[in-house]
PDB file of C-alpha atoms and ligand atoms in Angstrom:
ATOM      1  CA  MET A   1      33.570  42.576 222.173  1.00  0.00           C
ATOM      2  CA  PRO A   2      32.601  42.263 225.824  1.00  0.00           C
ATOM      3  CA  THR A   3      33.830  39.403 227.891  1.00  0.00           C
ATOM      4  CA  HIS A   4      30.979  37.368 229.230  1.00  0.00           C
ATOM      5  CA  ARG A   5      31.451  35.918 232.626  1.00  0.00           C
ATOM      6  CA  LEU A   6      29.137  33.165 233.617  1.00  0.00           C
ATOM      7  CA  ALA A   7      28.700  31.833 237.071  1.00  0.00           C
ATOM      8  CA  ARG A   8      30.078  28.380 237.649  1.00  0.00           C
ATOM      9  CA  THR A   9      26.548  27.147 238.158  1.00  0.00           C
ATOM     10  CA  ALA A  10      25.428  28.358 234.714  1.00  0.00           C
ATOM     11  CA  LEU A  11      23.397  25.854 232.747  1.00  0.00           C
ATOM     12  CA  PRO A  12      25.606  23.825 230.416  1.00  0.00           C
ATOM     13  CA  SER A  13      23.382  24.647 227.448  1.00  0.00           C
ATOM     14  CA  LEU A  14      23.821  28.359 228.086  1.00  0.00           C
ATOM     15  CA  ALA A  15      27.571  27.991 228.367  1.00  0.00           C
ATOM     16  CA  LEU A  16      27.693  26.111 225.074  1.00  0.00           C
ATOM     17  CA  THR A  17      25.679  28.794 223.321  1.00  0.00           C
ATOM     18  CA  ALA A  18      27.963  31.506 224.593  1.00  0.00           C
ATOM     19  CA  ALA A  19      31.045  29.522 223.634  1.00  0.00           C
ATOM     20  CA  ALA A  20      29.836  29.251 220.083  1.00  0.00           C
ATOM     21  CA  LEU A  21      29.269  32.959 219.813  1.00  0.00           C
ATOM     22  CA  THR A  22      31.942  34.945 221.489  1.00  0.00           C
ATOM     23  CA  THR A  23      34.722  35.387 223.947  1.00  0.00           C
ATOM     24  CA  LEU A  24      34.089  33.169 226.892  1.00  0.00           C
ATOM     25  CA  ALA A  25      35.564  33.107 230.335  1.00  0.00           C
ATOM     26  CA  VAL A  26      33.776  30.332 232.083  1.00  0.00           C
ATOM     27  CA  ALA A  27      34.461  27.269 234.130  1.00  0.00           C
ATOM     28  CA  PRO A  28      31.829  24.743 233.064  1.00  0.00           C
ATOM     29  CA  PRO A  29      30.700  22.105 235.539  1.00  0.00           C
ATOM     30  CA  ALA A  30      33.659  19.922 236.378  1.00  0.00           C
ATOM     31  CA  SER A  31      33.460  16.183 235.832  1.00  0.00           C
ATOM     32  CA  GLY A  32      34.573  14.796 239.129  1.00  0.00           C
ATOM     33  CA  ALA A  33      37.367  17.270 239.832  1.00  0.00           C
ATOM     34  CA  PRO A  34      37.005  19.179 243.076  1.00  0.00           C
ATOM     35  CA  GLY A  35      37.238  22.465 241.198  1.00  0.00           C
ATOM     36  CA  GLY A  36      39.667  25.298 241.370  1.00  0.00           C
ATOM     37  CA  ALA A  37      41.984  26.527 238.676  1.00  0.00           C
ATOM     38  CA  PRO A  38      45.586  25.298 238.684  1.00  0.00           C
ATOM     39  CA  GLY A  39      47.506  27.648 240.915  1.00  0.00           C
ATOM     40  CA  GLY A  40      44.381  28.832 242.664  1.00  0.00           C
ATOM     41  CA  ALA A  41      43.031  27.915 246.035  1.00  0.00           C
ATOM     42  CA  PRO A  42      40.676  24.924 246.215  1.00  0.00           C
ATOM     43  CA  GLY A  43      37.182  25.906 245.229  1.00  0.00           C
ATOM     44  CA  GLN A  44      38.347  29.086 243.543  1.00  0.00           C
ATOM     45  CA  ARG A  45      37.217  30.017 240.029  1.00  0.00           C
ATOM     46  CA  ALA A  46      39.645  30.296 237.191  1.00  0.00           C
ATOM     47  CA  THR A  47      41.449  33.576 237.674  1.00  0.00           C
ATOM     48  CA  VAL A  48      42.676  34.233 234.164  1.00  0.00           C
ATOM     49  CA  GLU A  49      40.438  35.702 231.509  1.00  0.00           C
ATOM     50  CA  LEU A  50      41.182  34.989 227.876  1.00  0.00           C
ATOM     51  CA  SER A  51      40.109  37.247 225.041  1.00  0.00           C
ATOM     52  CA  ALA A  52      40.845  38.029 221.394  1.00  0.00           C
ATOM     53  CA  ASP A  53      40.705  41.285 219.468  1.00  0.00           C
ATOM     54  CA  PRO A  54      39.144  41.663 217.000  1.00  0.00           C
ATOM     55  CA  ALA A  55      36.409  39.127 217.625  1.00  0.00           C
ATOM     56  CA  GLU A  56      36.324  38.204 213.912  1.00  0.00           C
ATOM     57  CA  LEU A  57      38.856  38.458 211.092  1.00  0.00           C
ATOM     58  CA  ASP A  58      38.686  39.057 207.370  1.00  0.00           C
ATOM     59  CA  LEU A  59      41.442  37.472 205.316  1.00  0.00           C
ATOM     60  CA  VAL A  60      42.547  37.369 201.664  1.00  0.00           C
ATOM     61  CA  PRO A  61      44.503  34.254 200.610  1.00  0.00           C
ATOM     62  CA  LEU A  62      47.560  36.095 199.247  1.00  0.00           C
ATOM     63  CA  PRO A  63      51.088  36.421 200.723  1.00  0.00           C
ATOM     64  CA  CYS A  64      50.798  40.121 201.628  1.00  0.00           C
ATOM     65  CA  PHE A  65      47.356  39.984 203.204  1.00  0.00           C
ATOM     66  CA  PRO A  66      47.707  38.295 206.589  1.00  0.00           C
ATOM     67  CA  ALA A  67      45.338  39.282 209.396  1.00  0.00           C
ATOM     68  CA  ASP A  68      46.457  40.236 212.877  1.00  0.00           C
ATOM     69  CA  LEU A  69      44.862  39.051 216.085  1.00  0.00           C
ATOM     70  CA  ASP A  70      45.716  40.247 219.588  1.00  0.00           C
ATOM     71  CA  VAL A  71      45.374  37.530 222.205  1.00  0.00           C
ATOM     72  CA  THR A  72      45.092  38.718 225.799  1.00  0.00           C
ATOM     73  CA  MET A  73      45.315  36.968 229.153  1.00  0.00           C
ATOM     74  CA  THR A  74      44.288  38.893 232.261  1.00  0.00           C
ATOM     75  CA  ASN A  75      44.888  37.706 235.788  1.00  0.00           C
ATOM     76  CA  THR A  76      41.776  38.724 237.683  1.00  0.00           C
ATOM     77  CA  GLY A  77      42.787  36.917 240.844  1.00  0.00           C
ATOM     78  CA  ASP A  78      44.954  37.988 243.751  1.00  0.00           C
ATOM     79  CA  GLN A  79      47.908  35.645 243.166  1.00  0.00           C
ATOM     80  CA  ALA A  80      50.536  35.989 240.468  1.00  0.00           C
ATOM     81  CA  ARG A  81      50.775  32.946 238.213  1.00  0.00           C
ATOM     82  CA  PHE A  82      51.826  31.589 234.833  1.00  0.00           C
ATOM     83  CA  ALA A  83      49.341  30.612 232.154  1.00  0.00           C
ATOM     84  CA  ASP A  84      49.483  28.964 228.728  1.00  0.00           C
ATOM     85  CA  THR A  85      47.023  29.549 225.916  1.00  0.00           C
ATOM     86  CA  LEU A  86      47.042  27.042 223.062  1.00  0.00           C
ATOM     87  CA  LEU A  87      46.188  28.336 219.588  1.00  0.00           C
ATOM     88  CA  THR A  88      44.926  26.251 216.683  1.00  0.00           C
ATOM     89  CA  ALA A  89      43.397  27.066 213.311  1.00  0.00           C
ATOM     90  CA  ASP A  90      41.244  25.174 210.875  1.00  0.00           C
ATOM     91  CA  PRO A  91      43.437  23.974 207.987  1.00  0.00           C
ATOM     92  CA  PRO A  92      44.756  25.319 205.722  1.00  0.00           C
ATOM     93  CA  LEU A  93      45.021  28.492 207.826  1.00  0.00           C
ATOM     94  CA  THR A  94      48.324  28.997 209.638  1.00  0.00           C
ATOM     95  CA  LEU A  95      49.256  30.947 212.775  1.00  0.00           C
ATOM     96  CA  SER A  96      52.521  32.682 213.678  1.00  0.00           C
ATOM     97  CA  ARG A  97      52.466  30.921 217.063  1.00  0.00           C
ATOM     98  CA  ASP A  98      50.702  27.949 218.567  1.00  0.00           C
ATOM     99  CA  VAL A  99      51.197  28.769 222.241  1.00  0.00           C
ATOM    100  CA  PHE A 100      51.131  31.950 224.296  1.00  0.00           C
ATOM    101  CA  SER A 101      52.814  31.519 227.669  1.00  0.00           C
ATOM    102  CA  SER A 102      53.230  34.331 230.131  1.00  0.00           C
ATOM    103  CA  TYR A 103      53.762  35.301 233.716  1.00  0.00           C
ATOM    104  CA  LEU A 104      50.665  37.151 234.849  1.00  0.00           C
ATOM    105  CA  PRO A 105      51.141  39.516 237.773  1.00  0.00           C
ATOM    106  CA  ALA A 106      48.323  39.995 240.265  1.00  0.00           C
ATOM    107  CA  THR A 107      47.652  43.710 240.241  1.00  0.00           C
ATOM    108  CA  ASP A 108      44.810  46.079 240.968  1.00  0.00           C
ATOM    109  CA  PRO A 109      43.671  47.245 238.505  1.00  0.00           C
ATOM    110  CA  ASP A 110      44.144  44.069 236.480  1.00  0.00           C
ATOM    111  CA  GLN A 111      47.031  44.112 234.022  1.00  0.00           C
ATOM    112  CA  PRO A 112      46.232  42.472 230.655  1.00  0.00           C
ATOM    113  CA  VAL A 113      49.121  40.740 228.863  1.00  0.00           C
ATOM    114  CA  SER A 114      48.747  40.600 225.072  1.00  0.00           C
ATOM    115  CA  VAL A 115      50.569  39.095 222.136  1.00  0.00           C
ATOM    116  CA  PRO A 116      50.021  39.658 218.393  1.00  0.00           C
ATOM    117  CA  VAL A 117      49.280  36.597 216.289  1.00  0.00           C
ATOM    118  CA  GLU A 118      49.450  36.621 212.507  1.00  0.00           C
ATOM    119  CA  VAL A 119      46.831  34.535 210.711  1.00  0.00           C
ATOM    120  CA  ARG A 120      47.449  33.512 207.116  1.00  0.00           C
ATOM    121  CA  ALA A 121      45.461  31.743 204.432  1.00  0.00           C
ATOM    122  CA  PRO A 122      47.618  30.148 201.714  1.00  0.00           C
ATOM    123  CA  ARG A 123      46.906  30.835 198.075  1.00  0.00           C
ATOM    124  CA  GLY A 124      43.993  28.753 196.856  1.00  0.00           C
ATOM    125  CA  THR A 125      42.201  28.611 200.208  1.00  0.00           C
ATOM    126  CA  PRO A 126      38.506  28.264 199.306  1.00  0.00           C
ATOM    127  CA  PRO A 127      36.419  31.265 200.393  1.00  0.00           C
ATOM    128  CA  GLY A 128      34.439  30.627 203.534  1.00  0.00           C
ATOM    129  CA  THR A 129      34.472  30.932 207.291  1.00  0.00           C
ATOM    130  CA  TYR A 130      37.186  29.155 209.273  1.00  0.00           C
ATOM    131  CA  GLU A 131      37.964  29.103 212.981  1.00  0.00           C
ATOM    132  CA  VAL A 132      40.909  30.087 215.122  1.00  0.00           C
ATOM    133  CA  LEU A 133      40.503  28.496 218.544  1.00  0.00           C
ATOM    134  CA  LEU A 134      42.176  29.700 221.739  1.00  0.00           C
ATOM    135  CA  GLU A 135      42.230  27.371 224.733  1.00  0.00           C
ATOM    136  CA  LEU A 136      43.312  28.189 228.253  1.00  0.00           C
ATOM    137  CA  GLU A 137      42.509  25.385 230.663  1.00  0.00           C
ATOM    138  CA  ARG A 138      38.710  25.183 230.458  1.00  0.00           C
ATOM    139  CA  GLN A 139      38.214  28.379 228.541  1.00  0.00           C
ATOM    140  CA  ARG A 140      37.560  28.438 224.815  1.00  0.00           C
ATOM    141  CA  VAL A 141      37.599  31.514 222.614  1.00  0.00           C
ATOM    142  CA  SER A 142      36.497  30.983 219.038  1.00  0.00           C
ATOM    143  CA  VAL A 143      37.470  33.579 216.431  1.00  0.00           C
ATOM    144  CA  PRO A 144      35.680  33.240 213.080  1.00  0.00           C
ATOM    145  CA  VAL A 145      37.964  33.985 210.106  1.00  0.00           C
ATOM    146  CA  HIS A 146      36.207  34.975 206.921  1.00  0.00           C
ATOM    147  CA  VAL A 147      38.371  34.144 203.893  1.00  0.00           C
ATOM    148  CA  ALA A 148      37.450  36.180 200.831  1.00  0.00           C
ATOM    149  CA  SER A 149      38.071  35.463 197.166  1.00  0.00           C
ATOM    150  CA  PRO A 150      41.419  36.841 195.922  1.00  0.00           C
ATOM    151  CA  PRO A 151      41.309  39.991 193.761  1.00  0.00           C
ATOM    152  CA  PRO A 152      41.073  39.470 189.974  1.00  0.00           C
ATOM    153  CA  LYS A 153      44.413  39.163 188.171  1.00  0.00           C
ATOM    154  CA  GLY A 154      43.311  39.291 184.542  1.00  0.00           C
ATOM    155  CA  PRO A 155      44.475  41.597 181.734  1.00  0.00           C
ATOM    156  CA  GLY A 156      44.604  45.173 183.005  1.00  0.00           C
ATOM    157  CA  ASP A 157      44.440  44.184 186.673  1.00  0.00           C
ATOM    158  CA  ASN A 158      47.253  44.926 189.092  1.00  0.00           C
ATOM    159  CA  LEU A 159      49.223  41.659 189.081  1.00  0.00           C
ATOM    160  CA  ALA A 160      51.382  42.785 192.022  1.00  0.00           C
ATOM    161  CA  LEU A 161      48.535  43.277 194.467  1.00  0.00           C
ATOM    162  CA  GLY A 162      49.083  41.214 197.592  1.00  0.00           C
ATOM    163  CA  GLU A 163      51.873  39.104 196.090  1.00  0.00           C
ATOM    164  CA  GLU A 164      55.256  38.187 197.578  1.00  0.00           C
ATOM    165  CA  PRO A 165      57.607  41.184 197.954  1.00  0.00           C
ATOM    166  CA  ILE A 166      61.254  41.407 197.001  1.00  0.00           C
ATOM    167  CA  ALA A 167      63.275  43.924 199.048  1.00  0.00           C
ATOM    168  CA  SER A 168      67.029  44.446 199.455  1.00  0.00           C
ATOM    169  CA  SER A 169      66.273  45.733 202.962  1.00  0.00           C
ATOM    170  CA  THR A 170      63.301  47.122 204.882  1.00  0.00           C
ATOM    171  CA  HIS A 171      63.313  49.808 207.563  1.00  0.00           C
ATOM    172  CA  GLY A 172      62.203  48.452 210.922  1.00  0.00           C
ATOM    173  CA  ASN A 173      59.115  50.652 211.076  1.00  0.00           C
ATOM    174  CA  PHE A 174      57.820  49.362 207.743  1.00  0.00           C
ATOM    175  CA  SER A 175      56.729  46.145 206.092  1.00  0.00           C
ATOM    176  CA  ALA A 176      57.934  44.923 202.704  1.00  0.00           C
ATOM    177  CA  CYS A 177      54.256  44.270 201.919  1.00  0.00           C
ATOM    178  CA  GLY A 178      53.414  47.954 202.388  1.00  0.00           C
ATOM    179  CA  GLY A 179      54.033  48.717 198.719  1.00  0.00           C
ATOM    180  CA  LEU A 180      51.843  45.828 197.531  1.00  0.00           C
ATOM    181  CA  ASP A 181      48.804  46.256 199.750  1.00  0.00           C
ATOM    182  CA  GLY A 182      46.618  48.334 197.422  1.00  0.00           C
ATOM    183  CA  ASN A 183      46.664  51.343 199.760  1.00  0.00           C
ATOM    184  CA  THR A 184      47.862  54.448 197.897  1.00  0.00           C
ATOM    185  CA  ASP A 185      46.814  57.053 200.467  1.00  0.00           C
ATOM    186  CA  HIS A 186      49.968  59.102 201.007  1.00  0.00           C
ATOM    187  CA  ALA A 187      48.509  60.553 204.206  1.00  0.00           C
ATOM    188  CA  GLN A 188      48.766  57.055 205.706  1.00  0.00           C
ATOM    189  CA  TRP A 189      52.465  56.615 204.942  1.00  0.00           C
ATOM    190  CA  SER A 190      53.401  56.581 208.608  1.00  0.00           C
ATOM    191  CA  THR A 191      50.979  53.749 209.294  1.00  0.00           C
ATOM    192  CA  ARG A 192      53.124  51.365 207.267  1.00  0.00           C
ATOM    193  CA  THR A 193      51.311  51.308 203.951  1.00  0.00           C
ATOM    194  CA  GLY A 194      54.524  51.667 202.019  1.00  0.00           C
ATOM    195  CA  TRP A 195      58.033  50.300 201.716  1.00  0.00           C
ATOM    196  CA  ASN A 196      61.025  52.212 203.073  1.00  0.00           C
ATOM    197  CA  ASP A 197      64.481  50.696 202.693  1.00  0.00           C
ATOM    198  CA  GLY A 198      66.697  50.101 205.700  1.00  0.00           C
ATOM    199  CA  THR A 199      70.101  51.301 204.443  1.00  0.00           C
ATOM    200  CA  PRO A 200      70.106  55.134 204.655  1.00  0.00           C
ATOM    201  CA  ALA A 201      72.243  56.902 202.056  1.00  0.00           C
ATOM    202  CA  VAL A 202      73.412  53.595 200.551  1.00  0.00           C
ATOM    203  CA  PHE A 203      72.330  52.723 196.985  1.00  0.00           C
ATOM    204  CA  PRO A 204      71.187  50.833 195.032  1.00  0.00           C
ATOM    205  CA  ASP A 205      68.084  49.530 196.794  1.00  0.00           C
ATOM    206  CA  THR A 206      65.826  47.001 195.157  1.00  0.00           C
ATOM    207  CA  TYR A 207      62.094  46.565 195.615  1.00  0.00           C
ATOM    208  CA  GLY A 208      59.748  44.404 193.656  1.00  0.00           C
ATOM    209  CA  VAL A 209      57.264  41.576 193.485  1.00  0.00           C
ATOM    210  CA  ARG A 210      57.408  37.866 192.715  1.00  0.00           C
ATOM    211  CA  LEU A 211      54.425  36.711 190.649  1.00  0.00           C
ATOM    212  CA  PRO A 212      52.852  33.323 191.425  1.00  0.00           C
ATOM    213  CA  GLU A 213      53.331  32.281 187.808  1.00  0.00           C
ATOM    214  CA  ALA A 214      54.959  33.708 184.687  1.00  0.00           C
ATOM    215  CA  ARG A 215      52.793  36.441 183.198  1.00  0.00           C
ATOM    216  CA  THR A 216      52.984  38.831 180.271  1.00  0.00           C
ATOM    217  CA  VAL A 217      53.818  42.242 181.717  1.00  0.00           C
ATOM    218  CA  GLU A 218      54.038  45.559 179.861  1.00  0.00           C
ATOM    219  CA  GLU A 219      53.415  48.350 182.348  1.00  0.00           C
ATOM    220  CA  VAL A 220      54.835  49.251 185.753  1.00  0.00           C
ATOM    221  CA  SER A 221      53.511  52.097 187.898  1.00  0.00           C
ATOM    222  CA  VAL A 222      55.547  53.459 190.786  1.00  0.00           C
ATOM    223  CA  LEU A 223      53.908  55.593 193.430  1.00  0.00           C
ATOM    224  CA  THR A 224      56.640  57.131 195.543  1.00  0.00           C
ATOM    225  CA  LEU A 225      55.996  59.089 198.735  1.00  0.00           C
ATOM    226  CA  ASP A 226      54.200  62.313 197.746  1.00  0.00           C
ATOM    227  CA  SER A 227      52.209  63.743 200.635  1.00  0.00           C
ATOM    228  CA  ALA A 228      51.497  67.384 201.469  1.00  0.00           C
ATOM    229  CA  GLY A 229      54.262  67.425 204.075  1.00  0.00           C
ATOM    230  CA  SER A 230      56.617  65.134 202.186  1.00  0.00           C
ATOM    231  CA  PRO A 231      56.421  65.946 198.462  1.00  0.00           C
ATOM    232  CA  ALA A 232      58.016  63.649 195.905  1.00  0.00           C
ATOM    233  CA  GLU A 233      60.458  66.309 194.746  1.00  0.00           C
ATOM    234  CA  ARG A 234      62.001  66.228 198.212  1.00  0.00           C
ATOM    235  CA  PHE A 235      61.403  62.666 199.426  1.00  0.00           C
ATOM    236  CA  GLY A 236      60.532  60.539 196.413  1.00  0.00           C
ATOM    237  CA  LEU A 237      62.483  58.200 194.141  1.00  0.00           C
ATOM    238  CA  ARG A 238      64.668  60.036 191.630  1.00  0.00           C
ATOM    239  CA  ASP A 239      66.579  57.458 189.552  1.00  0.00           C
ATOM    240  CA  TRP A 240      65.617  53.831 188.993  1.00  0.00           C
ATOM    241  CA  ASP A 241      65.617  50.960 186.545  1.00  0.00           C
ATOM    242  CA  VAL A 242      62.612  48.722 185.961  1.00  0.00           C
ATOM    243  CA  GLN A 243      63.673  45.091 185.652  1.00  0.00           C
ATOM    244  CA  VAL A 244      61.766  41.927 184.778  1.00  0.00           C
ATOM    245  CA  LEU A 245      62.821  38.368 185.613  1.00  0.00           C
ATOM    246  CA  THR A 246      62.641  35.952 182.680  1.00  0.00           C
ATOM    247  CA  ASP A 247      63.940  32.411 182.314  1.00  0.00           C
ATOM    248  CA  ASP A 248      67.445  33.737 181.653  1.00  0.00           C
ATOM    249  CA  GLY A 249      67.662  36.316 184.413  1.00  0.00           C
ATOM    250  CA  TRP A 250      66.892  39.939 185.150  1.00  0.00           C
ATOM    251  CA  HIS A 251      66.513  42.402 182.278  1.00  0.00           C
ATOM    252  CA  THR A 252      66.214  46.178 182.459  1.00  0.00           C
ATOM    253  CA  VAL A 253      63.165  47.218 180.422  1.00  0.00           C
ATOM    254  CA  ALA A 254      62.913  50.889 181.408  1.00  0.00           C
ATOM    255  CA  GLU A 255      64.998  53.601 183.052  1.00  0.00           C
ATOM    256  CA  VAL A 256      63.719  56.643 184.915  1.00  0.00           C
ATOM    257  CA  ARG A 257      66.112  59.496 185.755  1.00  0.00           C
ATOM    258  CA  GLY A 258      65.652  62.828 187.527  1.00  0.00           C
ATOM    259  CA  ASN A 259      62.086  62.117 188.647  1.00  0.00           C
ATOM    260  CA  THR A 260      60.184  64.576 190.849  1.00  0.00           C
ATOM    261  CA  ALA A 261      56.638  63.176 190.354  1.00  0.00           C
ATOM    262  CA  GLY A 262      54.614  61.084 192.770  1.00  0.00           C
ATOM    263  CA  LEU A 263      53.382  58.669 190.088  1.00  0.00           C
ATOM    264  CA  VAL A 264      55.467  57.349 187.204  1.00  0.00           C
ATOM    265  CA  THR A 265      54.109  54.767 184.762  1.00  0.00           C
ATOM    266  CA  THR A 266      56.512  53.100 182.362  1.00  0.00           C
ATOM    267  CA  ARG A 267      55.485  50.904 179.424  1.00  0.00           C
ATOM    268  CA  PHE A 268      57.665  48.463 177.536  1.00  0.00           C
ATOM    269  CA  GLU A 269      57.535  45.539 175.123  1.00  0.00           C
ATOM    270  CA  PRO A 270      55.238  42.800 176.473  1.00  0.00           C
ATOM    271  CA  THR A 271      57.513  40.340 178.263  1.00  0.00           C
ATOM    272  CA  THR A 272      56.836  37.036 179.983  1.00  0.00           C
ATOM    273  CA  ALA A 273      58.115  37.550 183.529  1.00  0.00           C
ATOM    274  CA  ARG A 274      58.082  35.773 186.875  1.00  0.00           C
ATOM    275  CA  ALA A 275      59.018  38.874 188.864  1.00  0.00           C
ATOM    276  CA  VAL A 276      59.383  42.632 188.517  1.00  0.00           C
ATOM    277  CA  GLN A 277      61.683  44.894 190.498  1.00  0.00           C
ATOM    278  CA  LEU A 278      62.929  48.453 190.752  1.00  0.00           C
ATOM    279  CA  VAL A 279      66.628  49.061 191.166  1.00  0.00           C
ATOM    280  CA  VAL A 280      66.823  52.458 192.849  1.00  0.00           C
ATOM    281  CA  HIS A 281      70.036  54.382 192.234  1.00  0.00           C
ATOM    282  CA  GLY A 282      69.092  57.638 193.934  1.00  0.00           C
ATOM    283  CA  THR A 283      66.334  59.504 195.752  1.00  0.00           C
ATOM    284  CA  ASN A 284      65.548  63.183 196.118  1.00  0.00           C
ATOM    285  CA  ASP A 285      66.671  63.236 199.751  1.00  0.00           C
ATOM    286  CA  ALA A 286      69.725  61.068 198.916  1.00  0.00           C
ATOM    287  CA  ARG A 287      68.826  58.962 201.925  1.00  0.00           C
ATOM    288  CA  TYR A 288      65.854  56.594 201.716  1.00  0.00           C
ATOM    289  CA  SER A 289      63.927  54.791 198.974  1.00  0.00           C
ATOM    290  CA  ARG A 290      60.205  55.152 199.587  1.00  0.00           C
ATOM    291  CA  VAL A 291      57.572  53.264 197.559  1.00  0.00           C
ATOM    292  CA  MET A 292      53.948  53.872 198.441  1.00  0.00           C
ATOM    293  CA  GLU A 293      52.769  51.277 195.910  1.00  0.00           C
ATOM    294  CA  LEU A 294      54.159  49.243 193.030  1.00  0.00           C
ATOM    295  CA  GLU A 295      51.681  48.158 190.355  1.00  0.00           C
ATOM    296  CA  VAL A 296      52.292  45.776 187.453  1.00  0.00           C
ATOM    297  CA  ARG A 297      49.968  45.235 184.523  1.00  0.00           C
ATOM    298  CA  GLY A 298      49.932  43.204 181.343  1.00  0.00           C
ATOM    299  CA  GLY A 299      47.985  40.792 179.211  1.00  0.00           C
TER     300      GLY A 299
HETATM  301 CA1   CA B   1      50.724  50.812 199.935  1.00  0.00          CA
END
């Protein structure tokens, strides 16, 4: 999305239209103030540009489906300075930070300073378009956030999709949500769509999912890493138990031993469970537990 720069003398109506549409770096007519951005010389325009990437976000109101926004401040002036951007979101959306403060060096070419911001919609957020607003002095950047309906969770659907992960540890390059994100493309393993434990050569590891309410479960599918360069027989899970959490604790409902396949589906007596987890006792490289996706189904 381009950054629109409007002259200070731009018509107010034009500035308002632009503000409603996109990234805006503009100093609208001041009301009595002699002008000049804080830290700048009198009469000088604001020298920090504010932008957001992407310009719009799509969001699913489930624990493992946050959206990421990069907020950037760029000092376009010739004096180093500090700047603060305030971040707010329409309720019930939440942000991982509400202020972005940074020292902004004056360099040529300009040096953008960015920070990632996680945007979340809690379960039950009605579908619709919400706003994340960034404010830096007189600048306003509005980011529309489109909240979709959550995926269906009826009989036969994957009850684990997007729900809260359980992990005994997680390798720093991965996210515990990677095995619950619906992405089963093994070629994208290195882009974090999977869970990798963080305790090499130490077992057991546990990985699972907490359901939002007790459900009848009867089938668990485990996709372990199985790409062309990293086949399951060398890098996948080998030995694990499938456990379900009922009112009186965890119960093992299936055991898998000596596995070399990329996909293993186990079925068991229908059980009312609030969570499902794998307890991994060994892997084919005797080092890391790698789950591309965990799927849970039932009535
Ligand atoms: Ca995945």
